[in-house]
Amino acid sequence: MYTPRPEDKFTFGMWTYSNPGRDPFGDTTRAVPNLEFHCRAAGKLAELGAYGVNLHDNDLVPITATPAERDQIVATYRKALNDAGLKVPMATTNMFSHAVFKDGAFTAADPTVRAYALRKAMEGIDLGMELDAKIYVFWGGREGTEVDAGKDLVESVKRYRDAFNFLIGYVKDQGYNIKFALEAKPNEPRGQIFLPTTGAMLGFIQTLDDPDFVGVNPEFAHEQMAGLSFPHAVAQALDAGKLFHIDLNDQAPGRYDQDLRFASVNYKDAFTLVKLLEDNGYSGSKHFDAHAYRTEDEEGVWQFCAGNMRNYLILKEKVAQFNADAEIQALVAELQADVDGVAGLMTYTPDNASALRARSFDIEALGAKGRKLELLDQLTGDLLLGVR
Ligand code: GCO
Ligand code: MN
Ligand code: MN
């Protein structure tokens, strides 16, 4: 029942299962990945039930590779993917590791860096297309400042927009069948990051030349880092028709980007999230952007991969149980019951406006009425903890 299958569309970033365990204070605790490892990992992930692998250009092709080396690497990896039956549903550009991006990529103050970033993104998109990716993610890891005096902050947003408009033009001219998904993250690795939340991205997208072409890739940990609710960010993205992709992991609020195994910390939020995705028919990849604790060896990494998928499927089962629980559903229905027959009055018409004016409301009685949310929450908790 908790065995993942390709239809579940679980994916892993190439950088996730291969994370060598480096942190700001400690060196690697696992081997730095090479192509041979990634080819072997494709088989392992398929065996575990994953659907695909997502990658940054430089996860696969070193930034220094010649065109001939690039083609050779891509061909080798493509064969491994085909043998394993894995897809690459999403690709992205690394615009944060190399020193050239230390003051930003699309929003760098230096126009030559911005020009190089666009060129790199075009080549990354070409690579994504070659691997049949359908979604291209942009995480602007270096788009920000430590010194606000070093950039015109309004101009920076314009530059960010110009870059996406350029790349939308490029993709359309090439006739590529790929859409963009923007990923927000607050407060790191720059001192301040532009467009730091999913909500900020959603607002920005509407200012692009072709907003329909662009959605979001919200990440659990990133909203938590800002002290915000991930389910609420995802709900807004769903409402806007913009949930093109999702990065699942976990995170204690107020910490640095921990990228922990999905549903290893915030069980209740993870449940709400799975419920949102399942109830709203989200059909995109469920991408785990997390990495194993740096205490783990390779065996621990595969346990970590399996654990992400297993947790999702356990929570999916809990969602079905919640949706079928008569007592819980009665409480949910009671909370929104239209006992006074007013629901139809809340679409604006002059008549409805008059009807609302004419109506009397017993606000004391409404205010005094208990909502039974304590009971609902306890029953939900009982269900999640396995005693219901
Ligand atoms: C992070 C980000 C990245 C992005 C990745 C793909 O915090 O490191 O989440 O992992 O998701 O660069 O865009
Ligand atoms: Mn992250
Ligand atoms: Mn991410």
XYZ file of N, CA, C and O and ligand atoms in Angstrom, residues 15 137 139 183-185 217-219 222 247-249 257 259 287 289, ligand 3:
69
model
N 20.572 16.695 -7.415
C 21.410 17.247 -6.341
C 20.966 16.772 -4.960
O 21.635 17.053 -3.978
N 12.484 25.267 -13.981
C 12.410 25.989 -12.710
C 13.484 27.068 -12.631
O 14.596 26.902 -13.149
N 15.188 29.159 -9.590
C 15.398 29.559 -8.198
C 16.539 30.569 -8.199
O 17.667 30.227 -8.531
N 10.669 29.704 -8.181
C 10.786 29.204 -6.805
C 11.332 30.290 -5.890
O 12.415 30.816 -6.126
N 10.591 30.576 -4.848
C 11.022 31.607 -3.895
C 11.728 30.975 -2.707
O 11.469 29.825 -2.348
N 12.628 31.742 -2.107
C 13.250 31.335 -0.840
C 13.702 32.606 -0.131
O 14.306 33.466 -0.759
N 6.953 27.207 -8.229
C 7.461 25.957 -7.676
C 7.684 26.198 -6.181
O 8.814 26.440 -5.752
N 6.619 26.178 -5.390
C 6.796 26.469 -3.963
C 7.544 25.344 -3.263
O 7.401 24.177 -3.642
N 8.319 25.692 -2.260
C 9.036 24.676 -1.478
C 8.628 24.765 -0.009
O 8.623 25.847 0.588
N 11.012 26.514 2.375
C 11.246 27.939 2.154
C 10.168 28.799 2.788
O 10.462 29.876 3.320
N 8.177 21.558 -4.564
C 9.351 21.002 -3.888
C 8.939 20.580 -2.485
O 8.649 21.425 -1.623
N 8.936 19.275 -2.256
C 8.519 18.739 -0.959
C 9.744 18.411 -0.121
O 10.694 17.783 -0.594
N 9.689 18.831 1.123
C 10.726 18.478 2.089
C 10.177 18.857 3.458
O 8.956 18.925 3.625
N 17.910 26.737 5.775
C 17.250 25.799 4.859
C 17.709 24.373 5.164
O 18.775 23.946 4.745
N 16.087 21.401 4.437
C 15.836 20.404 3.377
C 15.727 18.984 3.935
O 16.393 18.050 3.444
N 8.006 16.481 -6.288
C 9.469 16.489 -6.303
C 10.013 16.644 -4.885
O 9.663 17.597 -4.183
N 12.785 17.816 -2.788
C 13.999 18.637 -2.796
C 14.559 18.621 -1.380
O 14.418 19.575 -0.617
Mn 13.851 23.810 -3.927
